[in-house]
Short mmCIF file of C-alpha atoms in Angstrom, two decimals:
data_model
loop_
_atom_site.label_atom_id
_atom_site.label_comp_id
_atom_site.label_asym_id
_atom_site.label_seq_id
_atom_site.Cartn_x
_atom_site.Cartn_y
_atom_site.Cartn_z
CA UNK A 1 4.37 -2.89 -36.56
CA UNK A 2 6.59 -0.21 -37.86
CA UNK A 3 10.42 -0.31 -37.39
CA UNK A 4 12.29 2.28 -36.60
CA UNK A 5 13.89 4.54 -39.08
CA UNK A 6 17.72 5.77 -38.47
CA UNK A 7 18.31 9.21 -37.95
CA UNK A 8 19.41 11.76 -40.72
CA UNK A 9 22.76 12.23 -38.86
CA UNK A 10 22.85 8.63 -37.69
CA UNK A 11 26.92 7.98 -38.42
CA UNK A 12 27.62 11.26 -36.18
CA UNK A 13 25.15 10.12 -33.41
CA UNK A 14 27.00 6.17 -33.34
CA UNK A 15 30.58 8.35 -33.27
CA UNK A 16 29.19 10.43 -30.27
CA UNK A 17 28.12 7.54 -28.62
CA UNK A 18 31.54 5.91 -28.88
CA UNK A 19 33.09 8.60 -27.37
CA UNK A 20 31.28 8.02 -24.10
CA UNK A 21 33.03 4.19 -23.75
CA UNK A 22 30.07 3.28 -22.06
CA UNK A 23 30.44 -0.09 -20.37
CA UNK A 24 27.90 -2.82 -21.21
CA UNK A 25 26.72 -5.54 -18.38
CA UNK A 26 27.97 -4.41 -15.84
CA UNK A 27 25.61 -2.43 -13.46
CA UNK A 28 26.13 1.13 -12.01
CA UNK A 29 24.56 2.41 -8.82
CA UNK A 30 24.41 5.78 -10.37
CA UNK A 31 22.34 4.67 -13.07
CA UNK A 32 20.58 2.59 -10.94
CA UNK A 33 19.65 4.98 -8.64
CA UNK A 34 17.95 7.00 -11.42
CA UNK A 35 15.49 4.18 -12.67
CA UNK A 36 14.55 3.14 -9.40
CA UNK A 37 13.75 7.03 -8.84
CA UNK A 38 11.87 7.21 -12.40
CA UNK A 39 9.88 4.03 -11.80
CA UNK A 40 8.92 5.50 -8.35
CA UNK A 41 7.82 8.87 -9.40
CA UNK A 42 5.71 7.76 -12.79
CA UNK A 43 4.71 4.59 -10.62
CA UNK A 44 5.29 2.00 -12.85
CA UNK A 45 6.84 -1.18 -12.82
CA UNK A 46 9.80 -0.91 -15.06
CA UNK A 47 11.89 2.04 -15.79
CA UNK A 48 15.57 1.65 -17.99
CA UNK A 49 18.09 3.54 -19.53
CA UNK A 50 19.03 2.34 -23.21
CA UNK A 51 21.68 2.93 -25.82
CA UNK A 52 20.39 2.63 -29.37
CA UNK A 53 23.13 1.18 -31.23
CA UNK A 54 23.76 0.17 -34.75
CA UNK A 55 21.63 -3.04 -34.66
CA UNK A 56 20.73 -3.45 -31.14
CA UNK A 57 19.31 -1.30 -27.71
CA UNK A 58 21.21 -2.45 -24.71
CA UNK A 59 20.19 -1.47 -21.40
CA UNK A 60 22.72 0.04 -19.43
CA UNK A 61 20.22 0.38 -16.16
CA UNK A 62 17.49 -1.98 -16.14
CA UNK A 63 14.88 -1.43 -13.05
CA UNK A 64 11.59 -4.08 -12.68
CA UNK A 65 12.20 -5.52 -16.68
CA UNK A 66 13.05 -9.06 -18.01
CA UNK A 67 16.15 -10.10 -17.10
CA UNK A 68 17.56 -9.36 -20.34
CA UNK A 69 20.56 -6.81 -21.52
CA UNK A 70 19.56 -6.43 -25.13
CA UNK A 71 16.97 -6.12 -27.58
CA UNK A 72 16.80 -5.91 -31.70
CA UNK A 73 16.83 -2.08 -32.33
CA UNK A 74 13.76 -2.97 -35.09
CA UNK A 75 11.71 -4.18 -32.28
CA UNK A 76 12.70 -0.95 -29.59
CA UNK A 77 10.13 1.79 -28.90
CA UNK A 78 13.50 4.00 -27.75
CA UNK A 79 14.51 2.98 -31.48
CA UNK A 80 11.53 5.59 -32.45
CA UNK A 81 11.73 8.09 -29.67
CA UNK A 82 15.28 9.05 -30.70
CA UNK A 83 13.82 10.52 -34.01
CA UNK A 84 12.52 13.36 -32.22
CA UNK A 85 15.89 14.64 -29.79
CA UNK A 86 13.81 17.04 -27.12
CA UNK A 87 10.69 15.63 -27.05
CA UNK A 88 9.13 13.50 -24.59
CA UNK A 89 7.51 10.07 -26.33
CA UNK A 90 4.27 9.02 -24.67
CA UNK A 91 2.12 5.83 -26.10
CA UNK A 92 -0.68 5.36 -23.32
CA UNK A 93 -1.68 1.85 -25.29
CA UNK A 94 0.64 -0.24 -27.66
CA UNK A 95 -2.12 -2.37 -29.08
CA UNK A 96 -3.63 1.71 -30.93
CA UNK A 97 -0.23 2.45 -32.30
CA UNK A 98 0.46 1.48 -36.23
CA UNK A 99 4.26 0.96 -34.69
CA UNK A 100 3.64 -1.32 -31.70
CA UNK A 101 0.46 -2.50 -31.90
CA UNK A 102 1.82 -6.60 -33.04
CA UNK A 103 5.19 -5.48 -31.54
CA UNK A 104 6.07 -8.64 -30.12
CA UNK A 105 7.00 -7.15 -26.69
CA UNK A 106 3.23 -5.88 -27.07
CA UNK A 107 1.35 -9.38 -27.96
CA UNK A 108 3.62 -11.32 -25.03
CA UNK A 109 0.87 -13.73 -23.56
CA UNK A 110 2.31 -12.90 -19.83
CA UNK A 111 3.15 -8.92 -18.56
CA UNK A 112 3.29 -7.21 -22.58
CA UNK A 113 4.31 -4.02 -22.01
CA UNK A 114 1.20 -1.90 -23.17
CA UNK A 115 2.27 1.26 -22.06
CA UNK A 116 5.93 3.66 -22.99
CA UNK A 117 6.89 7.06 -21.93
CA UNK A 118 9.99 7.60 -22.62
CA UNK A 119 12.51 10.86 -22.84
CA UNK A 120 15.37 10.59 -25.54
CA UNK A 121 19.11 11.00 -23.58
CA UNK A 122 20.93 13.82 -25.61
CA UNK A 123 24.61 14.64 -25.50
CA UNK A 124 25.97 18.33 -26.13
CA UNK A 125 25.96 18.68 -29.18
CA UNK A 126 22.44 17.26 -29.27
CA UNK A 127 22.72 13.80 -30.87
CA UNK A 128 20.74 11.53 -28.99
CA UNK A 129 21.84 8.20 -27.89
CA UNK A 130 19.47 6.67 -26.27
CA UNK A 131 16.34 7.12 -23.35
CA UNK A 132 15.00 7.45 -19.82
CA UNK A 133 12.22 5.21 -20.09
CA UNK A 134 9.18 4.43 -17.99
CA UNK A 135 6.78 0.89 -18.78
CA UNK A 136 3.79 -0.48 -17.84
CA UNK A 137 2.58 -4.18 -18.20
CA UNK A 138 -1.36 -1.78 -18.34
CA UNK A 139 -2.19 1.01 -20.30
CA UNK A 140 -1.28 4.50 -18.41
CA UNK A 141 -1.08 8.07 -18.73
CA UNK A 142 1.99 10.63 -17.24
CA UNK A 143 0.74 13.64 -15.44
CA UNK A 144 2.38 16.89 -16.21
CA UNK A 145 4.39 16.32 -12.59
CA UNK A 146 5.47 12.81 -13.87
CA UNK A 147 6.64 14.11 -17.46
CA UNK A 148 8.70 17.29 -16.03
CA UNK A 149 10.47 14.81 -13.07
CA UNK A 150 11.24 12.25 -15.78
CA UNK A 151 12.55 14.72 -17.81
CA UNK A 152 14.46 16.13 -15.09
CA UNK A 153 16.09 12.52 -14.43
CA UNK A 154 16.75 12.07 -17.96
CA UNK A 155 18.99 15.62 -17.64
CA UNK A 156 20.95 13.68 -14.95
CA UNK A 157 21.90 10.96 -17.00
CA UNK A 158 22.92 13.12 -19.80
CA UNK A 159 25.24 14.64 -16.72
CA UNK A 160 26.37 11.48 -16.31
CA UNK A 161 26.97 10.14 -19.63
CA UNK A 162 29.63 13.91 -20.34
CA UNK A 163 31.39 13.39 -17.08
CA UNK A 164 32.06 9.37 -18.22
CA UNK A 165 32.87 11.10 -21.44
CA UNK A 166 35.26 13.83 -19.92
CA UNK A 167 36.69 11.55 -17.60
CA UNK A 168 37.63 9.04 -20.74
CA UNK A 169 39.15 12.00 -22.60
CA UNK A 170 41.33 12.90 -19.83
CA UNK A 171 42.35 9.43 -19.08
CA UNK A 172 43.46 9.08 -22.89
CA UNK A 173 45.39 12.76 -22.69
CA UNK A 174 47.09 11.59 -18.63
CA UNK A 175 48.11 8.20 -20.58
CA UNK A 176 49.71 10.34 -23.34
CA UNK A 177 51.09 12.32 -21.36
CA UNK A 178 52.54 9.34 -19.45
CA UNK A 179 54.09 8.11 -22.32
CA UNK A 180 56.15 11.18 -23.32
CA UNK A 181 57.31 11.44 -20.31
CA UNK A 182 58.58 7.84 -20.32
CA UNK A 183 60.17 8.51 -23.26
CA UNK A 184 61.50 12.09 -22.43
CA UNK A 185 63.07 10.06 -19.28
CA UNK A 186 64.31 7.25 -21.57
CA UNK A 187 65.77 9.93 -23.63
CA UNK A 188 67.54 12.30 -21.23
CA UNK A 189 69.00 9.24 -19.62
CA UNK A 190 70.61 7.30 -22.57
CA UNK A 191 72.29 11.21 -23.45
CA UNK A 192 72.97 12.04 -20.40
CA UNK A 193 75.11 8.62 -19.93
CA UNK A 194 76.33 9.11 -23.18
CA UNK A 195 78.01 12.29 -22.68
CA UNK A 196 79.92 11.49 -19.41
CA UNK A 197 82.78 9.66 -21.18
CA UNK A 198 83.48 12.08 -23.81
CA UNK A 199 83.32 15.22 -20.87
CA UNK A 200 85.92 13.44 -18.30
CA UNK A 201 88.23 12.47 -21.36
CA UNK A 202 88.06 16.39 -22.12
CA UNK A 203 89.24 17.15 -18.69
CA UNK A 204 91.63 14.56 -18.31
CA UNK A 205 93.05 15.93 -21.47
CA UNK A 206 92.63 19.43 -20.49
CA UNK A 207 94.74 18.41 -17.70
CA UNK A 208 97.61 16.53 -19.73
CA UNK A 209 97.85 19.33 -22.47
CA UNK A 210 98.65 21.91 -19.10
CA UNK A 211 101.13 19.70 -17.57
CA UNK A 212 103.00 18.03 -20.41
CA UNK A 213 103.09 21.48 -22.42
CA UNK A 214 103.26 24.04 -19.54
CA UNK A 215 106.27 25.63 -21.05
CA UNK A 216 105.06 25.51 -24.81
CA UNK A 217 101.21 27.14 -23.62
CA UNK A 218 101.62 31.00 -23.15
CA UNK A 219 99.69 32.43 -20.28
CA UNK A 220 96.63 32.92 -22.88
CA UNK A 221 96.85 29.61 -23.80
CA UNK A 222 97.07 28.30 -20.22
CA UNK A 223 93.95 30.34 -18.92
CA UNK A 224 91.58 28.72 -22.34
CA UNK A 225 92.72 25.32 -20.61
CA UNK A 226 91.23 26.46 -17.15
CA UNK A 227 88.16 27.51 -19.04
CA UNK A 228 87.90 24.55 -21.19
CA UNK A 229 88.37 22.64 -17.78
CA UNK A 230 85.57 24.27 -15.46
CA UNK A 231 83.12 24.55 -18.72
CA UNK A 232 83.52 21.01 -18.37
CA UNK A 233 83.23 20.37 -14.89
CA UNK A 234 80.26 22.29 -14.83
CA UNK A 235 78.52 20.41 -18.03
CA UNK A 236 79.75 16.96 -16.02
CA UNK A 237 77.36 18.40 -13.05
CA UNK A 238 74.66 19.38 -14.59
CA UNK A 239 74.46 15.82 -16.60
CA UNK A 240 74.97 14.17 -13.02
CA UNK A 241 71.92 16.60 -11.44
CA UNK A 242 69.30 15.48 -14.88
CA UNK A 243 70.49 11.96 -14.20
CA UNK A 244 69.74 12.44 -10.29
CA UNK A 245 66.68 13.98 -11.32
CA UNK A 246 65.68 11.08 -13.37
CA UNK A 247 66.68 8.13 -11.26
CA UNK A 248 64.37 9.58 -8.46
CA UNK A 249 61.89 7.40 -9.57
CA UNK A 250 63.66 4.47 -8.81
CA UNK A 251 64.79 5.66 -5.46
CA UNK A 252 61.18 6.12 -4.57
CA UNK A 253 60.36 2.48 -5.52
CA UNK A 254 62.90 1.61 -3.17
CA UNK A 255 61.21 -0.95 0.29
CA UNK A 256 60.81 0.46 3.53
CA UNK A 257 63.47 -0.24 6.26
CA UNK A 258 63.62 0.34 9.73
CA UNK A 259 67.11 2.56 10.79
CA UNK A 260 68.54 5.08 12.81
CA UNK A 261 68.64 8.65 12.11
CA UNK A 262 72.47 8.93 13.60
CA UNK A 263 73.55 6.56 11.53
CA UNK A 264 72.07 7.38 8.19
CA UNK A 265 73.78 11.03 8.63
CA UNK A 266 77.31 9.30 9.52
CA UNK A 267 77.31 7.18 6.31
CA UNK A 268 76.57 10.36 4.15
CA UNK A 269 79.14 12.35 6.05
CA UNK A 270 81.41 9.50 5.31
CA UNK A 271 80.54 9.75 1.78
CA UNK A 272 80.89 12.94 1.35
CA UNK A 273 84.43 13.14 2.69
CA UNK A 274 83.39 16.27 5.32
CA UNK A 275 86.68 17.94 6.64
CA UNK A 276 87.10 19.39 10.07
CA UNK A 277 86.16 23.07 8.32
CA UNK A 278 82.48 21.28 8.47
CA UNK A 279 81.29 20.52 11.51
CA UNK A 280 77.50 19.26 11.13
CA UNK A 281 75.42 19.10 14.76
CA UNK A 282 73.45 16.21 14.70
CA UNK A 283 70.04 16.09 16.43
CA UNK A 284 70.53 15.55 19.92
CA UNK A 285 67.86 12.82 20.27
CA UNK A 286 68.54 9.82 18.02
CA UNK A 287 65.21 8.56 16.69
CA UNK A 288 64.42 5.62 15.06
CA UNK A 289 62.54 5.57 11.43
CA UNK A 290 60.61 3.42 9.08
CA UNK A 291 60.60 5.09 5.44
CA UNK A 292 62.59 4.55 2.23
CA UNK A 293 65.81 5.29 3.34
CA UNK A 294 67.07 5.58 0.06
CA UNK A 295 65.20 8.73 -0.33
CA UNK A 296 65.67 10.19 2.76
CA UNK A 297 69.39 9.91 1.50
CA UNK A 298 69.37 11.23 -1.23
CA UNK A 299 67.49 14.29 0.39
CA UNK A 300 70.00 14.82 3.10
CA UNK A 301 72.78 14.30 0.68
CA UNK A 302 71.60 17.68 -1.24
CA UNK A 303 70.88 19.67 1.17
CA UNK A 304 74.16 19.08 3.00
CA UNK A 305 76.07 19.38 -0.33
CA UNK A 306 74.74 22.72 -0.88
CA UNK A 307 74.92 23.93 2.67
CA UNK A 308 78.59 23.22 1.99
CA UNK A 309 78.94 24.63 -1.43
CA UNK A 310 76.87 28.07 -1.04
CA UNK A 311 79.20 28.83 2.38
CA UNK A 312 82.14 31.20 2.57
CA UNK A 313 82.33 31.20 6.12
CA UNK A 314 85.71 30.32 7.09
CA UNK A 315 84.01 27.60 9.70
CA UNK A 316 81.01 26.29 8.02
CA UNK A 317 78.15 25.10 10.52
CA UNK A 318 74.88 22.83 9.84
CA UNK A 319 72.56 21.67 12.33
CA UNK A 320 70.42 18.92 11.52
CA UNK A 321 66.93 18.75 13.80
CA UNK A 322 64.32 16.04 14.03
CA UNK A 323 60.74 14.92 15.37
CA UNK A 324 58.20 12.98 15.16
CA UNK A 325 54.64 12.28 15.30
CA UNK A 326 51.86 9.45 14.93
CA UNK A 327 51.83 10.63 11.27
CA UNK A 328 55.04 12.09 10.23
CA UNK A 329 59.09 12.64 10.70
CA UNK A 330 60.10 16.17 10.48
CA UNK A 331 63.53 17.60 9.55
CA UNK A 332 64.85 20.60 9.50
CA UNK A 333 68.76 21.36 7.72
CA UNK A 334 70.19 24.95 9.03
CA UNK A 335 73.44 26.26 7.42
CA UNK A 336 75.42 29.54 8.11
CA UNK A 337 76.10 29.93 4.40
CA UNK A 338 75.59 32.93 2.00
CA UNK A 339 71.56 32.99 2.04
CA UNK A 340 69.08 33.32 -0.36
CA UNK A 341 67.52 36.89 -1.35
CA UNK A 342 64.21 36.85 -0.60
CA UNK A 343 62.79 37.65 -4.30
CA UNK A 344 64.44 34.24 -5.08
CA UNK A 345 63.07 32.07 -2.82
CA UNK A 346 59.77 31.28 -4.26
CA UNK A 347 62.37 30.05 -7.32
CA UNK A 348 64.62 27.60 -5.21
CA UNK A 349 62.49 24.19 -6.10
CA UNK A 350 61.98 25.09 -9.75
CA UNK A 351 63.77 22.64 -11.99
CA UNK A 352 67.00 24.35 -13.91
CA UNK A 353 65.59 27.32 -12.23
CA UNK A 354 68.96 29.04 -11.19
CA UNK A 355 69.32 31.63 -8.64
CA UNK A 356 71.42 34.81 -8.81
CA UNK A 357 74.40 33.33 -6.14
CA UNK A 358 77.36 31.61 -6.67
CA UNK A 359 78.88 28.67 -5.05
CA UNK A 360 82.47 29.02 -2.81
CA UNK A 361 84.18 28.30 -6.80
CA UNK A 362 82.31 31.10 -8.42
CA UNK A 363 80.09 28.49 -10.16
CA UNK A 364 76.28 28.89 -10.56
CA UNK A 365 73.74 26.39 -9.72
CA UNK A 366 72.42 24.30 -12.76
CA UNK A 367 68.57 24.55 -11.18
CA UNK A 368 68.59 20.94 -10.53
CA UNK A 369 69.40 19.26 -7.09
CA UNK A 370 66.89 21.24 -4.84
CA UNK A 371 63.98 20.24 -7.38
CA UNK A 372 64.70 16.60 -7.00
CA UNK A 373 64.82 17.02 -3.05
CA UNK A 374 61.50 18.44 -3.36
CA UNK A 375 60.12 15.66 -5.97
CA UNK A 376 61.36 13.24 -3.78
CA UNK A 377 59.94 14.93 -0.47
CA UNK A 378 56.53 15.30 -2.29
CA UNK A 379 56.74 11.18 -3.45
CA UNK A 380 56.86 10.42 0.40
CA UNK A 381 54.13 12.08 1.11
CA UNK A 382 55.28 15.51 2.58
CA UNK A 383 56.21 19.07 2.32
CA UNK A 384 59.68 21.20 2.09
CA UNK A 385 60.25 24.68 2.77
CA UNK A 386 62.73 27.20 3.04
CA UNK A 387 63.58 30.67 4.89
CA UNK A 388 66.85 32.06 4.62
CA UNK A 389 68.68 35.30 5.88
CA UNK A 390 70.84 36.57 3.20
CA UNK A 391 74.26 36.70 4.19
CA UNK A 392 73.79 34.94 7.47
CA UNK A 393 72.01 31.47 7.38
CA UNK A 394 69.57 29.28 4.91
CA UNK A 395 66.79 26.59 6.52
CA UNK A 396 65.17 23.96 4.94
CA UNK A 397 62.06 22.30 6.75
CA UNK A 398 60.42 18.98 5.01
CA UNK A 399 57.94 16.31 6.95
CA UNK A 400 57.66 12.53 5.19
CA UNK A 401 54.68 10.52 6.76
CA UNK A 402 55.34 7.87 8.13
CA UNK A 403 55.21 4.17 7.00
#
């Protein structure tokens, strides 16, 4: 018997073979599926896939064998096919080959295996890690049909083994990616929170400084406290959409409840202190839901804000409709504010992308509130879209499925 010998570029072949993350012991229909195909086609007994390892073969797919999982690589016949990447290995009779011939697989008093054919498994950049094998407990011979199927099959596991490795790489990059984002969250958060104290003691200050020294601030002096005051404001607001943005996630964690479209819409009207300039239409059919009503909200809450903000009609108007199906509530919010242009609406969800318009203060949009409606639309499942008329009215239509 002859042992194997290690390949030239063995340390780059074991690193390849790592990459894959292979998992040992545990069976895989799709590798399975392959042997029992090989074994069928070359008609033999016992077909498996192996990894050549460091010091041992494992079989990841074992079909008609010993019920074993491993073997010594020094005793492996894929141990000596792997020297030759490309080439099919063929040994018709164990007991007339110098490396097998008192292989102790070979000189087993019950079923030795006397005959090997088997095609070394090669990943893209050509290392191989292990084979497609075919064996026989008699001595055989392949026909050419036999040799080009298994070959064939062993191109499907080699399919298999870059996909697991892709798939791997991806997970890795998705899990990095993860935690970034975690931190980014983490990060924009703890600032975010930070800054709110220091911004309302500016415009409380802002404030004092115009009232206790009106008649000491020239007109100059009195408009840079107005600006201080709305640059403010407007930093304040964009700080409260990133932290809106943000807690999202932990409105969509929120349980299901069971409630009443009516009355979700009062409490928010109630919140946001509507005056009789508002008057909001409510569907005319009150329906009863089962969703996270914390999200649904937090939705509504936006999109009534800014069908209040982006208004300068002198009586503003916003009709709220609803239905429902075995799958899904639908909504649609329809103001009688300024509009959209139509260039911009494909910008509207964007996050801090602003549009060209103004609020009823003169104040621009920080890009925020309509991209958490729609992150929070998309995490129950749905859509959101809008049409808009510029200067007349703006619609927004969004489904959530149901629970």
């Amino acid at each position: 018997m002859i042992q194997p010998a290690q390949p030239i570029n063995e340390k780059e072949r074991l690193n390849a073979l790592s990459s894959i993350e292979l998992i040992k012991d545990i069976p895989e229909e799709e590798f399975d599926n392959i042997t029992q195909l090989a074994s069928y086609i070359c008609k033999t007994p016992i077909s498996v896939i192996t990894i050549v390892e460091d010091e041992k073969n494992w079989l990841k797919s074992n079909h008609g064998g010993p019920p074993i999982t491993e073997v010594e690589r020094k005793y492996s016949h894929c141990g000596h096919a792997i020297l030759e990447p490309g080439i099919l290995m063929e040994v018709e009779d164990m007991r007339k080959d110098l490396r097998f011939y008192n292989n102790p697989f070979t000189t087993l008093p019950e079923s030795p295996i006397l005959f090997y054919a088997g095609m070394p498994l090669l990943d893209n950049d050509g290392f191989a890690l292990g084979t497609l094998c075919v064996l026989d407990t008699k001595k055989n011979k392949l026909n050419d049909a036999q040799k080009k199927a298994l070959k064939n099959l062993a191109k499907q596991v080699e399919k298999l083994f870059e996909l697991r490795r892709k798939n791997r790489y991806l997970e890795k990059i998705k899990q990095e990616l993860d935690d970034h984002n975690t931190l980014l969250k983490d990060f924009a958060g703890v600032v975010s929170h930070d800054m709110k104290m220091p911004l309302a003691n500016m415009i409380i200050t802002a404030d004092l400084i115009k009232a206790r020294y009106k008649h000491n601030v020239d007109e100059k002096g009195q408009e840079l406290l107005l600006n201080l005051k709305k640059s403010a404001l407007k930093l304040s607001d964009y700080i409260n959409g990133i932290l809106n943005h943000y807690e999202s996630d932990r409105i969509v964690a929120s349980k299901e409840v069971e409630f009443d479209l009516h009355h979700l819409l009062e409490d928010i009207i109630d919140l946001l202190n509507i005056n009789d300039r508002c008057e909001i239409n409510f569907p005319a059919e009150n329906i009863f839901l089962k969703c996270n009503r914390a999200a649904l909200e937090q939705i509504f809450i936006n999109l009534i804000n800014n069908s209040i903000k982006y208004n300068n009609k002198e009586k503003i108007i916003i009709d709220i409709e609803s239905a429902i199906d075995e799958n899904h509530y639908y909504f649609t919010v329809t103001d009688n504010g300024i509009g959209i242009p139509e260039d911009q609406l494909s910008n509207v969800f964007k996050l801090f992308k602003t549009l060209y318009i103004t609020d009823r203060q003169g104040n621009q949009g920080n890009g925020i509130g309509l991209s958490t409606v729609k992150k929070l639309v998309e995490s129950l499942h749905g859509n959101i879209s809008v049409s808009s008329v510029l200067g007349e009215s703006t619609s927004f239509k969004f489904d959530i499925k149901r629970a």
